[in-house]
Coordinates of C-alpha atoms (C1' of nucleotides) in Angstrom, one line a residue:
Chain A
M9 CA 86.8 -71.2 113.7
Q10 CA 87.9 -74.6 112.4
Q11 CA 84.8 -76.1 110.9
H12 CA 85.6 -79.7 110.5
T13 CA 88.3 -82.3 111.4
T14 CA 88.9 -85.8 110.1
S15 CA 91.7 -88.2 110.7
Y16 CA 93.0 -90.8 108.3
G17 CA 95.1 -93.8 109.4
P18 CA 97.9 -95.0 107.1
P19 CA 96.7 -98.1 105.2
H20 CA 93.2 -96.9 104.3
S21 CA 91.4 -97.3 101.1
D22 CA 88.9 -94.4 101.0
R23 CA 91.4 -91.6 101.0
P24 CA 90.1 -88.4 99.4
P25 CA 91.3 -88.0 95.9
E26 CA 92.8 -84.6 96.8
R27 CA 95.7 -86.5 98.5
H28 CA 96.9 -87.3 95.0
R29 CA 97.6 -83.7 94.4
L30 CA 100.7 -83.9 96.6
V31 CA 101.9 -86.7 94.3
R32 CA 101.1 -84.7 91.2
K33 CA 102.9 -81.7 92.6
L34 CA 106.0 -83.6 93.4
Q35 CA 105.8 -85.3 90.1
S36 CA 105.8 -82.0 88.3
I37 CA 109.2 -81.2 89.7
T38 CA 110.9 -84.6 90.1
D39 CA 110.6 -88.3 89.2
L40 CA 108.9 -90.6 91.7
T41 CA 109.0 -94.3 91.9
A42 CA 105.8 -96.3 92.4
E43 CA 106.8 -97.1 96.0
E44 CA 107.5 -93.5 96.7
R45 CA 104.1 -92.5 95.4
Q46 CA 102.4 -95.1 97.5
A47 CA 104.4 -94.0 100.6
L48 CA 103.1 -90.5 100.1
L49 CA 99.6 -91.7 99.9
D50 CA 100.0 -93.7 103.1
L51 CA 101.2 -90.7 105.1
P52 CA 99.1 -90.3 108.2
M53 CA 97.4 -86.9 108.2
T54 CA 94.7 -84.9 109.9
V55 CA 92.4 -82.8 107.8
R56 CA 91.0 -79.4 108.9
S57 CA 88.9 -76.9 107.1
Y58 CA 89.5 -73.2 107.0
A59 CA 87.3 -70.3 106.1
R60 CA 88.4 -67.6 103.7
G61 CA 90.9 -65.3 105.5
E62 CA 91.5 -67.6 108.3
D63 CA 95.1 -68.3 109.4
I64 CA 96.3 -71.9 109.0
V65 CA 99.7 -71.3 110.6
R66 CA 100.7 -68.2 112.4
E67 CA 103.9 -66.2 112.7
G68 CA 105.6 -67.2 115.9
D69 CA 104.2 -70.7 115.9
T70 CA 106.5 -73.7 116.3
P71 CA 104.6 -76.3 114.4
S72 CA 105.1 -80.0 115.0
E73 CA 103.3 -80.9 111.8
C74 CA 103.7 -79.9 108.2
C75 CA 100.6 -78.6 106.4
L76 CA 99.5 -79.7 103.0
V77 CA 96.9 -77.8 100.9
L78 CA 94.3 -80.4 99.8
E79 CA 91.6 -78.2 98.4
G80 CA 91.4 -74.4 98.1
F81 CA 94.0 -71.7 97.9
A82 CA 96.4 -70.3 100.5
C83 CA 99.0 -67.6 100.8
R84 CA 102.0 -66.9 103.0
Y85 CA 102.2 -63.3 104.3
K86 CA 103.7 -61.1 106.9
L87 CA 102.4 -57.9 108.4
L88 CA 104.6 -54.9 109.3
P89 CA 103.9 -53.3 112.6
D90 CA 101.9 -50.5 111.0
G91 CA 99.6 -52.9 109.1
R92 CA 101.3 -52.9 105.7
R93 CA 101.0 -56.5 104.4
Q94 CA 103.3 -58.4 102.0
I95 CA 102.1 -61.6 100.6
M96 CA 105.1 -63.7 99.6
A97 CA 103.6 -66.8 98.1
F98 CA 100.4 -68.3 96.8
H99 CA 99.8 -72.0 97.3
T100 CA 97.7 -74.4 95.2
P101 CA 96.5 -77.8 96.2
G102 CA 99.4 -80.1 96.5
D103 CA 101.7 -77.5 98.0
M104 CA 103.2 -77.7 101.5
P105 CA 103.5 -74.1 102.5
D106 CA 105.4 -74.8 105.7
L107 CA 107.6 -77.7 104.7
Q108 CA 110.4 -75.6 106.1
S109 CA 109.1 -76.1 109.6
L110 CA 110.8 -79.5 109.5
H111 CA 114.1 -77.7 109.9
I112 CA 113.2 -74.2 111.1
G113 CA 111.4 -74.1 114.4
V114 CA 109.8 -70.7 114.6
M115 CA 107.5 -69.5 111.8
D116 CA 108.7 -66.2 110.6
H117 CA 105.5 -65.5 108.7
S118 CA 101.9 -66.7 108.6
V119 CA 99.9 -69.0 106.2
A120 CA 96.3 -68.1 105.5
A121 CA 93.4 -69.5 103.5
M122 CA 92.2 -67.3 100.6
M123 CA 89.0 -69.3 100.1
P124 CA 87.4 -72.2 101.9
T125 CA 90.4 -74.5 102.1
Q126 CA 91.1 -78.0 103.4
A127 CA 94.5 -78.5 104.8
A128 CA 96.1 -81.8 105.9
F129 CA 98.6 -81.9 108.7
I130 CA 101.4 -84.4 108.7
P131 CA 103.4 -84.9 111.9
H132 CA 107.0 -84.0 111.6
T133 CA 107.8 -87.5 112.9
S134 CA 106.0 -89.1 110.0
M135 CA 107.8 -86.9 107.6
R136 CA 111.1 -87.9 109.1
D137 CA 110.3 -91.5 109.0
L138 CA 109.2 -91.2 105.4
T139 CA 112.4 -89.4 104.3
H140 CA 114.5 -91.8 106.2
A141 CA 112.8 -94.8 104.5
Y142 CA 112.8 -93.1 101.1
P143 CA 115.8 -90.9 100.4
G144 CA 114.4 -90.1 97.0
L145 CA 111.6 -88.3 98.8
L146 CA 114.0 -86.4 100.9
H147 CA 115.6 -85.2 97.7
A148 CA 112.1 -84.3 96.4
F149 CA 111.1 -82.3 99.5
W150 CA 114.4 -80.5 99.6
R151 CA 114.1 -79.7 95.9
D152 CA 110.6 -78.5 96.5
T153 CA 111.8 -76.0 99.1
L154 CA 114.6 -74.9 96.8
I155 CA 112.1 -74.2 94.0
D156 CA 110.1 -72.3 96.6
A157 CA 113.1 -70.2 97.1
A158 CA 113.6 -69.7 93.3
I159 CA 110.0 -68.4 93.2
F160 CA 110.8 -65.9 95.9
R161 CA 113.7 -64.8 93.9
E162 CA 111.6 -64.3 90.9
W163 CA 109.0 -62.3 92.8
L164 CA 111.9 -60.2 94.1
I165 CA 112.9 -59.4 90.6
G166 CA 109.3 -58.5 89.9
V167 CA 108.8 -56.0 92.7
G168 CA 112.4 -54.8 92.4
R169 CA 112.7 -54.3 88.7
R170 CA 109.4 -54.9 86.8
D171 CA 106.7 -52.4 86.2
G172 CA 103.1 -53.0 87.1
H173 CA 102.1 -54.6 83.8
E174 CA 105.0 -56.9 83.7
R175 CA 104.5 -57.9 87.4
I176 CA 100.9 -58.8 87.0
A177 CA 101.3 -60.6 83.7
H178 CA 104.2 -62.5 85.2
L179 CA 102.2 -63.6 88.2
I180 CA 99.5 -64.9 85.8
C181 CA 102.0 -66.8 83.8
E182 CA 103.5 -68.4 86.9
M183 CA 100.2 -69.4 88.3
L184 CA 99.1 -71.0 85.0
L185 CA 102.1 -73.3 85.0
R186 CA 101.8 -74.2 88.6
F187 CA 98.1 -74.9 88.3
R188 CA 98.9 -77.0 85.3
G189 CA 101.4 -78.9 87.3
V190 CA 98.6 -80.2 89.6
D191 CA 96.2 -80.6 86.7
L192 CA 94.0 -77.7 87.7
A193 CA 94.2 -75.5 84.6
P194 CA 92.1 -77.1 81.9
N195 CA 91.9 -74.9 78.8
D196 CA 94.4 -72.5 80.2
T197 CA 91.8 -71.5 82.7
F198 CA 92.1 -71.7 86.5
K199 CA 90.5 -70.3 89.7
M200 CA 92.4 -67.5 91.3
P201 CA 90.3 -66.6 94.3
V202 CA 92.0 -63.5 95.3
T203 CA 91.0 -59.9 95.6
Q204 CA 92.7 -57.2 93.6
A205 CA 93.9 -55.8 96.9
D206 CA 95.5 -59.2 97.6
I207 CA 97.3 -59.0 94.3
G208 CA 98.5 -55.6 95.2
D209 CA 99.9 -56.9 98.5
A210 CA 101.6 -59.7 96.7
L211 CA 103.2 -57.5 94.0
G212 CA 103.8 -54.3 95.9
L213 CA 101.1 -52.3 94.2
S214 CA 98.0 -50.5 95.3
H215 CA 94.7 -52.2 94.6
V216 CA 93.7 -49.2 92.4
H217 CA 96.7 -49.7 90.2
V218 CA 96.1 -53.4 90.0
N219 CA 92.6 -52.7 88.8
R220 CA 93.9 -50.4 86.0
V221 CA 96.5 -52.8 84.9
L222 CA 94.1 -55.7 84.8
Q223 CA 91.8 -53.6 82.6
D224 CA 94.7 -53.0 80.2
L225 CA 95.5 -56.7 80.0
R226 CA 91.8 -57.5 79.3
R227 CA 91.4 -54.7 76.8
D228 CA 94.5 -56.0 74.9
G229 CA 92.9 -59.5 74.7
L230 CA 95.6 -61.2 76.8
I231 CA 93.4 -62.6 79.5
T232 CA 90.0 -62.8 81.0
W233 CA 89.5 -62.5 84.7
T234 CA 85.9 -62.7 86.1
N235 CA 84.5 -64.2 89.2
S236 CA 88.0 -65.3 90.3
V237 CA 88.3 -67.3 87.1
V238 CA 91.3 -66.5 85.0
S239 CA 91.6 -67.5 81.3
I240 CA 94.7 -67.0 79.2
L241 CA 93.6 -65.9 75.8
D242 CA 97.0 -65.2 74.2
W243 CA 99.7 -67.2 76.0
E244 CA 102.5 -66.0 73.7
K245 CA 101.7 -62.3 74.0
L246 CA 101.2 -62.7 77.8
Q247 CA 104.6 -64.2 78.2
K248 CA 106.1 -61.5 76.2
R249 CA 104.4 -58.8 78.1
A250 CA 105.7 -60.4 81.3
L251 CA 109.2 -61.1 80.1
F252 CA 108.4 -64.6 81.4
D253 CA 110.9 -67.4 81.3
A254 CA 109.7 -70.6 83.1
T255 CA 113.1 -71.9 83.9
Y256 CA 112.9 -70.8 87.5
L257 CA 109.9 -73.1 88.2
H258 CA 112.2 -76.1 87.4
Q259 CA 109.3 -78.2 86.3
V260 CA 110.3 -81.5 84.7
H261 CA 106.9 -82.5 83.5
E262 CA 104.7 -79.9 81.8
A263 CA 101.8 -81.5 83.5
A264 CA 101.5 -84.8 85.4
A265 CA 99.4 -87.4 83.6
Chain B
M10 CA 140.3 -64.1 84.1
Q11 CA 140.9 -66.6 86.9
Q12 CA 144.1 -65.5 88.5
H13 CA 145.0 -68.4 90.6
T14 CA 144.0 -72.0 91.4
T15 CA 145.0 -74.3 94.2
S16 CA 143.9 -77.8 95.2
Y17 CA 143.7 -79.2 98.7
G18 CA 143.5 -82.9 99.4
P19 CA 141.3 -84.0 102.3
P20 CA 143.7 -84.9 105.2
H21 CA 145.9 -81.9 105.0
S22 CA 147.2 -79.8 107.8
D23 CA 148.0 -76.4 106.3
R24 CA 144.5 -75.5 105.2
P25 CA 143.9 -71.8 104.9
P26 CA 142.1 -70.4 108.0
E27 CA 139.2 -69.1 105.8
R28 CA 138.0 -72.7 105.6
H29 CA 136.8 -72.3 109.2
R30 CA 134.4 -69.7 108.1
L31 CA 132.1 -72.4 106.7
V32 CA 132.1 -73.9 110.1
R33 CA 131.4 -70.6 111.7
K34 CA 128.6 -69.9 109.4
L35 CA 126.9 -73.2 110.0
Q36 CA 127.5 -72.8 113.7
S37 CA 125.7 -69.5 113.7
I38 CA 122.6 -71.3 112.5
T39 CA 122.8 -74.8 114.1
D40 CA 124.8 -76.9 116.5
L41 CA 127.6 -79.0 115.1
T42 CA 129.5 -81.8 116.8
A43 CA 133.2 -82.0 116.8
E44 CA 133.2 -84.7 114.2
E45 CA 131.0 -82.8 111.9
R46 CA 133.2 -79.7 112.2
Q47 CA 136.2 -81.9 111.3
A48 CA 134.4 -83.5 108.4
L49 CA 133.7 -80.0 107.0
L50 CA 137.3 -79.1 107.3
D51 CA 138.3 -82.2 105.5
L52 CA 136.1 -81.6 102.5
P53 CA 138.2 -81.7 99.3
M54 CA 138.0 -78.4 97.5
T55 CA 139.5 -76.4 94.7
V56 CA 140.2 -72.8 95.3
R57 CA 139.9 -70.1 92.6
S58 CA 140.3 -66.4 92.7
Y59 CA 138.0 -63.9 91.1
A60 CA 138.3 -60.2 90.2
R61 CA 135.7 -57.7 91.1
G62 CA 132.7 -58.0 88.8
E63 CA 133.6 -61.4 87.6
D64 CA 131.0 -64.2 87.4
I65 CA 131.6 -67.2 89.6
V66 CA 128.7 -69.2 88.4
R67 CA 126.5 -68.2 85.5
E68 CA 122.8 -68.5 84.7
G69 CA 122.3 -71.6 82.6
D70 CA 125.2 -73.4 84.0
T71 CA 124.7 -76.9 85.4
P72 CA 127.4 -77.1 88.1
S73 CA 128.9 -80.3 89.3
E74 CA 130.4 -78.6 92.4
C75 CA 129.1 -76.3 95.1
C76 CA 130.9 -73.0 95.6
L77 CA 131.9 -71.6 99.0
V78 CA 133.0 -68.0 99.5
L79 CA 136.3 -68.1 101.4
E80 CA 137.4 -64.5 101.2
G81 CA 135.7 -61.5 99.7
F82 CA 132.1 -60.8 98.9
A83 CA 129.7 -62.1 96.3
C84 CA 126.2 -61.6 95.1
R85 CA 123.5 -63.5 93.2
Y86 CA 121.8 -61.6 90.5
K87 CA 119.7 -61.8 87.3
L88 CA 119.5 -59.6 84.3
L89 CA 116.3 -58.8 82.5
P90 CA 116.5 -58.9 78.7
D91 CA 116.7 -55.1 78.5
G92 CA 119.5 -54.9 81.0
R93 CA 117.7 -54.1 84.2
R94 CA 119.5 -56.0 87.0
Q95 CA 118.2 -57.4 90.2
I96 CA 120.6 -58.5 92.9
M97 CA 118.8 -61.0 95.1
A98 CA 121.4 -61.8 97.7
F99 CA 124.8 -60.8 99.2
H100 CA 127.2 -63.5 100.4
T101 CA 129.9 -63.2 103.0
P102 CA 132.7 -65.6 103.6
G103 CA 131.3 -68.9 104.9
D104 CA 128.3 -68.8 102.6
M105 CA 127.6 -71.3 99.8
P106 CA 125.6 -69.3 97.3
D107 CA 124.8 -72.2 95.0
L108 CA 124.2 -75.0 97.6
Q109 CA 120.9 -75.5 95.7
S110 CA 122.8 -76.8 92.7
L111 CA 122.9 -80.1 94.7
H112 CA 119.3 -80.6 93.9
I113 CA 118.5 -78.2 91.1
G114 CA 120.4 -78.8 87.9
V115 CA 120.2 -75.5 86.0
M116 CA 121.2 -72.2 87.5
D117 CA 118.4 -69.8 87.2
H118 CA 120.6 -66.9 88.1
S119 CA 124.3 -65.9 88.3
V120 CA 126.8 -65.5 91.1
A121 CA 129.4 -62.8 90.9
A122 CA 132.3 -61.4 93.0
M123 CA 131.9 -57.9 94.2
M124 CA 135.5 -57.5 95.2
P125 CA 138.5 -59.7 94.8
T126 CA 137.2 -63.0 96.0
Q127 CA 138.4 -66.5 96.7
A128 CA 135.9 -69.2 96.1
A129 CA 136.3 -72.9 96.9
F130 CA 134.6 -75.5 94.8
I131 CA 133.4 -78.8 96.4
P132 CA 132.3 -81.6 94.1
H133 CA 128.7 -82.6 94.5
T134 CA 129.9 -86.1 95.0
S135 CA 131.9 -85.1 98.1
M136 CA 128.9 -83.2 99.4
R137 CA 126.7 -86.2 99.0
D138 CA 129.2 -88.5 100.7
L139 CA 129.5 -86.0 103.5
T140 CA 125.7 -85.7 104.1
H141 CA 125.4 -89.4 103.8
A142 CA 128.0 -90.0 106.5
Y143 CA 126.7 -87.1 108.7
P144 CA 123.0 -86.7 108.6
G145 CA 123.4 -83.8 111.0
L146 CA 125.2 -81.9 108.3
L147 CA 122.4 -82.7 105.8
H148 CA 120.1 -81.1 108.3
A149 CA 122.4 -78.2 108.6
F150 CA 122.7 -77.6 104.8
W151 CA 119.0 -78.0 104.2
R152 CA 118.4 -75.5 107.0
D153 CA 120.9 -73.2 105.5
T154 CA 119.0 -73.2 102.2
L155 CA 115.8 -72.6 104.1
I156 CA 117.2 -69.6 105.9
D157 CA 118.4 -68.4 102.5
A158 CA 114.7 -68.5 101.4
A159 CA 113.7 -66.7 104.6
I160 CA 116.1 -63.9 103.6
F161 CA 114.6 -63.7 100.1
R162 CA 111.2 -63.4 101.7
E163 CA 112.4 -60.6 103.9
W164 CA 113.9 -58.8 100.9
L165 CA 110.6 -59.2 99.2
I166 CA 108.8 -57.5 102.0
G167 CA 111.4 -54.7 101.7
V168 CA 111.0 -54.0 98.0
G169 CA 107.3 -54.6 98.2
R170 CA 106.3 -52.7 101.2
R171 CA 109.1 -50.7 102.8
D172 CA 110.2 -47.2 101.7
G173 CA 113.7 -46.3 100.8
H174 CA 114.9 -45.4 104.2
E175 CA 113.5 -48.6 105.8
R176 CA 114.9 -50.7 103.0
I177 CA 118.5 -49.5 103.3
A178 CA 118.5 -49.4 107.1
H179 CA 117.1 -53.0 107.0
L180 CA 119.8 -54.2 104.7
I181 CA 122.5 -52.7 107.0
C182 CA 120.9 -54.4 110.0
E183 CA 120.9 -57.7 108.2
M184 CA 124.4 -57.5 107.0
L185 CA 125.7 -56.6 110.5
L186 CA 124.2 -59.7 112.0
R187 CA 125.4 -61.9 109.2
F188 CA 128.9 -60.6 109.3
R189 CA 128.8 -61.0 113.0
G190 CA 127.8 -64.7 112.5
V191 CA 131.1 -65.3 110.8
D192 CA 133.0 -63.1 113.1
L193 CA 133.7 -60.3 110.6
A194 CA 132.0 -57.4 112.3
P195 CA 134.3 -56.3 115.2
N196 CA 133.0 -53.1 116.8
D197 CA 129.8 -53.2 114.8
T198 CA 131.9 -52.4 111.8
F199 CA 132.2 -54.4 108.6
K200 CA 133.4 -54.1 105.0
M201 CA 130.6 -53.7 102.5
P202 CA 132.4 -53.5 99.2
V203 CA 129.4 -52.5 97.0
T204 CA 128.6 -49.5 94.9
Q205 CA 125.6 -47.4 95.6
A206 CA 124.3 -48.6 92.3
D207 CA 124.7 -52.1 93.5
I208 CA 122.6 -51.3 96.5
G209 CA 120.0 -49.8 94.2
D210 CA 119.9 -53.0 92.2
A211 CA 119.5 -55.0 95.3
L212 CA 116.7 -52.9 96.9
G213 CA 114.9 -51.8 93.8
L214 CA 116.0 -48.2 94.0
S215 CA 118.0 -45.8 91.7
H216 CA 121.5 -45.1 92.7
V217 CA 120.7 -41.4 93.1
H218 CA 118.0 -42.2 95.6
V219 CA 120.3 -44.6 97.5
N220 CA 122.8 -41.8 97.7
R221 CA 120.3 -39.4 99.2
V222 CA 119.0 -41.9 101.7
L223 CA 122.5 -42.8 102.8
Q224 CA 123.2 -39.1 103.4
D225 CA 120.1 -39.0 105.6
L226 CA 121.2 -42.0 107.7
R227 CA 124.6 -40.5 108.2
R228 CA 123.3 -37.1 109.0
D229 CA 121.0 -38.7 111.6
G230 CA 124.0 -40.3 113.2
L231 CA 122.8 -43.9 112.6
I232 CA 125.7 -45.1 110.5
T233 CA 129.0 -44.2 108.9
W234 CA 129.8 -45.6 105.4
T235 CA 133.1 -44.6 103.9
N236 CA 135.5 -46.5 101.7
S237 CA 133.2 -49.5 101.7
V238 CA 133.4 -49.6 105.5
V239 CA 130.2 -49.5 107.4
S240 CA 130.0 -48.7 111.1
I241 CA 126.8 -48.8 113.0
L242 CA 126.7 -45.9 115.4
D243 CA 123.2 -46.3 116.9
W244 CA 122.0 -49.9 116.7
E245 CA 118.8 -49.2 118.5
K246 CA 117.7 -46.3 116.3
L247 CA 118.8 -48.1 113.2
Q248 CA 116.7 -51.1 113.9
K249 CA 113.8 -48.9 114.7
R250 CA 114.2 -47.0 111.4
A251 CA 114.3 -50.3 109.6
L252 CA 111.5 -52.0 111.4
F253 CA 114.0 -54.7 111.9
D254 CA 113.3 -58.0 113.6
A255 CA 116.1 -60.6 113.4
T256 CA 113.9 -63.6 113.7
Y257 CA 114.0 -64.4 110.1
L258 CA 117.8 -65.0 110.2
H259 CA 117.2 -67.9 112.5
Q260 CA 120.6 -67.5 114.1
V261 CA 121.1 -69.7 117.1
H262 CA 124.3 -68.2 118.2
E263 CA 124.7 -64.4 118.1
A264 CA 128.3 -65.0 117.1
A265 CA 130.4 -68.1 116.9
A266 CA 133.2 -68.2 119.5
Chain C
dC11 C1' 149.2 -37.4 86.9
dG12 C1' 145.7 -38.5 84.0
dA13 C1' 141.8 -41.5 83.5
dT14 C1' 138.0 -44.0 84.8
dA15 C1' 134.6 -45.2 88.1
dA16 C1' 131.9 -43.6 92.1
dA17 C1' 129.5 -40.3 94.7
dT18 C1' 127.0 -36.1 94.9
dT19 C1' 124.0 -32.4 93.5
dG20 C1' 120.2 -30.0 91.1
dA21 C1' 116.2 -29.7 88.0
dC22 C1' 112.6 -31.9 86.4
dA23 C1' 109.4 -35.9 85.1
dT24 C1' 106.3 -39.8 86.3
dG25 C1' 104.5 -44.3 87.7
dG26 C1' 102.0 -45.4 91.0
dA27 C1' 100.0 -44.0 95.6
dT28 C1' 96.2 -41.9 98.0
dC29 C1' 91.7 -40.1 98.7
dA30 C1' 87.0 -40.1 97.7
dA31 C1' 83.0 -41.5 95.4
dA32 C1' 80.3 -44.3 92.6
dT33 C1' 78.9 -48.6 91.0
dA34 C1' 78.5 -53.7 90.8
dC35 C1' 78.1 -58.0 93.0
dG36 C1' 77.7 -62.2 96.1
dG37 C1' 75.3 -63.7 99.7
dT38 C1' 71.4 -63.6 103.1
dG39 C1' 67.1 -63.1 105.3
dG40 C1' 62.4 -62.3 104.5
Chain D
dC9 C1' 62.4 -63.9 94.0
dC10 C1' 63.6 -59.6 95.9
dA11 C1' 65.5 -56.0 99.0
dC12 C1' 69.4 -55.1 101.4
dC13 C1' 74.2 -55.2 103.1
dG14 C1' 78.9 -55.6 103.2
dT15 C1' 82.6 -56.3 100.1
dA16 C1' 85.0 -55.8 95.8
dT17 C1' 85.6 -53.3 91.6
dT18 C1' 85.9 -49.2 89.1
dT19 C1' 86.6 -44.3 88.1
dG20 C1' 88.3 -39.6 88.7
dA21 C1' 91.3 -36.1 90.8
dT22 C1' 95.4 -35.1 93.0
dC23 C1' 99.9 -35.9 95.2
dC24 C1' 104.5 -37.5 96.1
dA25 C1' 108.3 -40.8 96.6
dT26 C1' 111.4 -42.0 93.4
dG27 C1' 113.1 -42.1 88.8
dT28 C1' 115.7 -39.8 85.1
dC29 C1' 118.9 -36.7 83.1
dA30 C1' 122.9 -34.0 83.3
dA31 C1' 126.6 -31.9 85.3
dT32 C1' 130.1 -31.6 89.0
dT33 C1' 133.1 -33.2 92.4
dT34 C1' 135.6 -36.8 94.5
dA35 C1' 137.9 -41.0 94.9
dT36 C1' 140.7 -44.8 93.0
dC37 C1' 144.4 -46.7 90.5
dG38 C1' 147.7 -47.9 87.2

DNA sequence: CGATAAATTGACATGGATCAAATACGGTGG
DNA sequence: CCACCGTATTTGATCCATGTCAATTTATCG
């Protein structure tokens, strides 16, 4: 199912521009020195392409590499024995959905592509060398996983205590800021290539209900959502509807330069 | 409101036995060398006591110490502006609920005692010295925060896709294994000093519904729950009812010796 | 022994699920 | 460029797990 594979050696000049997204992402949550940025760009990685719906890492795997989303969109999910699915995270370019595999052997959930996606794989050994050489990057990666956890907590609040409208509005607020963090939300507009059923599985709602709520949000002039493209029309009102407070994202730079 | 404060210097022989719980906890999720264990016991810490319901760390704080639960029971929670509360984690002795404060400045949620609780505070500087001297402990602490995140994900699955019975049964399964990990669940029995309303706030249910589900679980002979003491009567059936799979806890030792 | 919090019970209401159909739409082959 | 197909969205009708409200009983504790 993998359509394409390329390998990049460390000191290499024609790296794809998408590699910079990792730098952007980390810069949105911490400060990096020039050397650290360069070290990130020099990481050896293997790139693979995935089709929509394809698994990138699977529950039960014991990866020896970390994966980095270069292009596309991915999610982390788990299936219950009877088929119910819970999506627990969405991942934009620049995210490393299984960074945890560095310290946790067995995957307790899967990672899948939600649109044609390019993922880069970085050997654990390289990651360890890197964090050994640059303690600041160790700090950055650990912090990244901690922010990941903060996002899980916020989602937990959502499914536990927010109603349908708040949940969906909240997700949109979060995704706007995260896409902004990697410079992928010009004009408060970004690509959200997910099905209404996917949103339901992420927020603990049925796809029918998601549809009705989205219609409300559109009717009220808060957003536009067509062809997987989301536009925020009224950021203030949307945040209010979502009871949104961005603290939990712990971004230090609104958007990387 | 703080009733009592004691300070321990590093090389000190009459440390309270509860300090060992941190060692137990970490040992339940990783392997420690003798030196690492000793280094943990030598950590300087200040002990404070908290009454039931009292906050130990509060949303918005920027702690300069990490807190460790020595005795008692704590939770992490967040309030929505209108008063709805979501509890996102329970913490047994041995847990460090705000380990994250090492790398994330601002608390995005609060930590509270759910019964009279003793918490130890370890300066961030000491933690940094420790992890610098013992990289194995750095690995252990990072791993601990990652398992924390895995637990959030599992709770997310619960509120998102499990019904009331599964959710409550699942929580009980999890708490049994975690209490076991710190040697506090003799005979599959442990103290769970929480109100039915608390459970509701943790699992996204109303306290009335929690009450009814608990009655079912008792009637079906799966558990006993009186006076805050939970006993598992039928572990097999309980796991089945909960669709429980312990992988996500990533415990390497069923119980520390 | 009150007093206050927690657990329990009953009656009733509802957000959101489920089921089933009817469009719309993106992609593909002709 | 169009006809067609599988998928996603939308709509309507109905149902139910859980919520809400209110009262009663049972701890718990000074």
